[in-house]
Structure formats: structure tokens, C-alpha cells
Coordinates of C-alpha atoms in Angstrom, one line a residue:
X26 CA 112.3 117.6 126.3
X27 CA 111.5 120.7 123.7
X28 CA 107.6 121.5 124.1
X29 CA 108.4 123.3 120.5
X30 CA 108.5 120.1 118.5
X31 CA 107.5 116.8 118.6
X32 CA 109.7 114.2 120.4
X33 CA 111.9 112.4 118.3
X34 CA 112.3 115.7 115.5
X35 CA 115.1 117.9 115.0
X36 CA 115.0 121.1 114.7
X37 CA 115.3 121.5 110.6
X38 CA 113.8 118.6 108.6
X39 CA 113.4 117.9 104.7
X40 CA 110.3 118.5 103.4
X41 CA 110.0 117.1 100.0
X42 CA 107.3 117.4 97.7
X43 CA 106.6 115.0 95.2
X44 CA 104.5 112.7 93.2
X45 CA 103.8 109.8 94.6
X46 CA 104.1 109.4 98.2
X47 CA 103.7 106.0 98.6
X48 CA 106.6 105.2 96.7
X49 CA 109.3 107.4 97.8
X50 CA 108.7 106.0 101.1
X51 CA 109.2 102.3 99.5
X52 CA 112.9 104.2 98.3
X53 CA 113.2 105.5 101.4
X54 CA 112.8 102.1 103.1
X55 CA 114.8 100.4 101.1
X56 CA 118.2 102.6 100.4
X57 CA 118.1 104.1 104.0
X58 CA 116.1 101.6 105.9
X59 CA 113.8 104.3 106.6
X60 CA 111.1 103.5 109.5
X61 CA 107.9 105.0 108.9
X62 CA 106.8 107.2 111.7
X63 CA 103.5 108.9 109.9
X64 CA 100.9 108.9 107.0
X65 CA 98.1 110.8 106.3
X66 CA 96.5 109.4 103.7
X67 CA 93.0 111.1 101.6
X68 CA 90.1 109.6 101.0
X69 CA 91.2 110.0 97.0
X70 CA 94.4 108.0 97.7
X71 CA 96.9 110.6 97.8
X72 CA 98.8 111.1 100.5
X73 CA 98.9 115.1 102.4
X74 CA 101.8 114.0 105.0
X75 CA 104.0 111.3 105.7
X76 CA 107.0 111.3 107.9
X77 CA 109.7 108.7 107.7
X78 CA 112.8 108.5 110.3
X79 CA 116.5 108.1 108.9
X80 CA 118.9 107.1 111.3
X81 CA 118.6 109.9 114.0
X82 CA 116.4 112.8 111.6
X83 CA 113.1 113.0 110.4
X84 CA 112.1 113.7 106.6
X85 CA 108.6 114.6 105.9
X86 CA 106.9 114.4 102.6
X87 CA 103.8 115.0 101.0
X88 CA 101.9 115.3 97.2
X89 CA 101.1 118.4 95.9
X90 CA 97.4 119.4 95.9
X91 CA 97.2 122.3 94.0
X92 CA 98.1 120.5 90.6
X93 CA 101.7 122.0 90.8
X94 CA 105.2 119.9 89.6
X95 CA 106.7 118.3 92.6
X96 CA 109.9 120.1 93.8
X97 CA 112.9 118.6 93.5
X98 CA 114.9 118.9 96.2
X99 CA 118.8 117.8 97.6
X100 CA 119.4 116.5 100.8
X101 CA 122.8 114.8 102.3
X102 CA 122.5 112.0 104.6
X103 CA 125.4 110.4 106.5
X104 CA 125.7 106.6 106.6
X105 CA 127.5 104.2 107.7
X106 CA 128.3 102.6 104.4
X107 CA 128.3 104.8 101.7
X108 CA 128.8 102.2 99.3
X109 CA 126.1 99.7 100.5
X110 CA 123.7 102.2 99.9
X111 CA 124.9 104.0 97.2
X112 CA 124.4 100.0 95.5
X113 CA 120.8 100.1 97.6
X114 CA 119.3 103.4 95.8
X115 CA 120.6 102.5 92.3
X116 CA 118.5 99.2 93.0
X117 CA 115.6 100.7 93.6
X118 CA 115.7 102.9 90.9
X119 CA 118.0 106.0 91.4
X120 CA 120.5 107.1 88.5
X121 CA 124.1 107.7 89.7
X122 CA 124.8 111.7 90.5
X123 CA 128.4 110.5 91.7
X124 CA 130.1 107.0 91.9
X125 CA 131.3 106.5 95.9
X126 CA 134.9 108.5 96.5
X127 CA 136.6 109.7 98.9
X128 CA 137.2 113.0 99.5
X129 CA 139.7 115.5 100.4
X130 CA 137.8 116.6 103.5
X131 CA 137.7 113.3 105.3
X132 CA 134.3 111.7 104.1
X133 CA 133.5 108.8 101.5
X134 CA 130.9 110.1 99.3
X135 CA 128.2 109.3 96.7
X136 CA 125.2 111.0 94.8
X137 CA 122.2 109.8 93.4
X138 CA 118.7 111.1 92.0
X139 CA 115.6 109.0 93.6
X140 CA 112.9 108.4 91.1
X141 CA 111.1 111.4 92.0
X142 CA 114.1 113.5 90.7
X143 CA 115.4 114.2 94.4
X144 CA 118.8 114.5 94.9
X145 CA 120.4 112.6 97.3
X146 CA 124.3 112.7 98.7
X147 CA 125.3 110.6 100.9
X148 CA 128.7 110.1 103.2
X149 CA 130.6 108.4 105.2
X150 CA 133.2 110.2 107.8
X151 CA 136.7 108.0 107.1
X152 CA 139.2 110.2 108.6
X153 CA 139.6 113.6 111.0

């Protein structure tokens, strides 16, 4: 056990600031089966932190209070099915970055942006 960070957290983790909370974690939820782990919800309805676990990583989020643009960010997550949830995101609203290949390097890949405008990639490891 780290007594630097929380149980459960990685070292680095995606923080991802954006306009509505509530329903990038419904995206989250349903492209990556994302468990919720945190919110921190105001009294106005906005949301200051939320953190959501994907497979073994953590990826916090919150809404911008000072008025600003959210930040779009890109993130890669492995999977176990690229394709599955490549089909998952575009379902819930993502527009295709990148059809599901595979790649040179030994991974299956995919893009997407959510409907926040994050970027998300997303792979599969097929072959050493």
C-alpha cells in the first residue's frame, strides 16, 4: 500500500474537463463499462469532481467553474474488444476518429470523439 494516493489509483490519471459531468459519465458507463467510484455534486447542480474506474485506472472529471471552454483532451484505453466498443461509443454518441485496424505494431485499434469533443483511442494487443 502507497500512503501517497488513494487505494485503487495509479499513479497518472486523466483529468478531463468538460461540460456536463453527468453525461460523460453516462458515455463512460456505457462504451467502457465505467464504474463510478465518486461525485461531488454543487448545490447548483454542476458537478466539481467525479471519478469513474476503467478496467484497472481511474479517470477523474469535473466542469469548469470559472466560465472557461471545457478542454478537450486524448486518452488511449486498452480493451478487450476493440470492436465491441468502438460499436458501444458510436452508439452513444461519439463520431468515428478511426474505423477498428490492426496495426503494424501488434494492437487492433480504433478512435473516436465522445460528445464532449474528447478524444478517445482505444486497442486491443493481437500479437507480440
Amino acid at each position: 500500500m502507497n500512503h501517497y494516493k488513494p487505494d485503487g489509483h495509479n499513479a497518472v490519471s486523466p483529468y478531463l474537463l468538460v461540460a456536463s459531468v453527468p453525461q460523460l459519465l453516462e458515455f463512460l458507463a456505457v462504451t467502457f463499462g465505467a464504474l463510478e467510484l465518486y461525485r461531488a455534486q454543487q448545490p447548483d447542480g454542476s458537478v466539481k469532481h467525479a471519478e469513474v474506474r476503467i478496467d484497472d485506472s481511474v479517470v477523474m472529471m469535473g466542469e469548469r467553474r470559472d466560465g472557461g471552454e471545457p478542454l478537450c483532451c486524448s486518452t488511449h484505453v486498452y480493451v478487450a474488444d476493440v470492436d465491441a466498443v468502438y460499436r458501444r461509443a458510436l452508439g452513444a454518441g461519439a463520431s468515428s476518429i478511426a474505423e477498428p485496424r490492426d496495426q503494424p505494431f501488434g494492437d487492433r485499434t480504433a478512435g473516436f470523439r465522445d460528445p464532449q469533443g474528447n478524444i478517445w483511442w482505444v486497442g486491443t494487443h493481437i500479437a507480440d
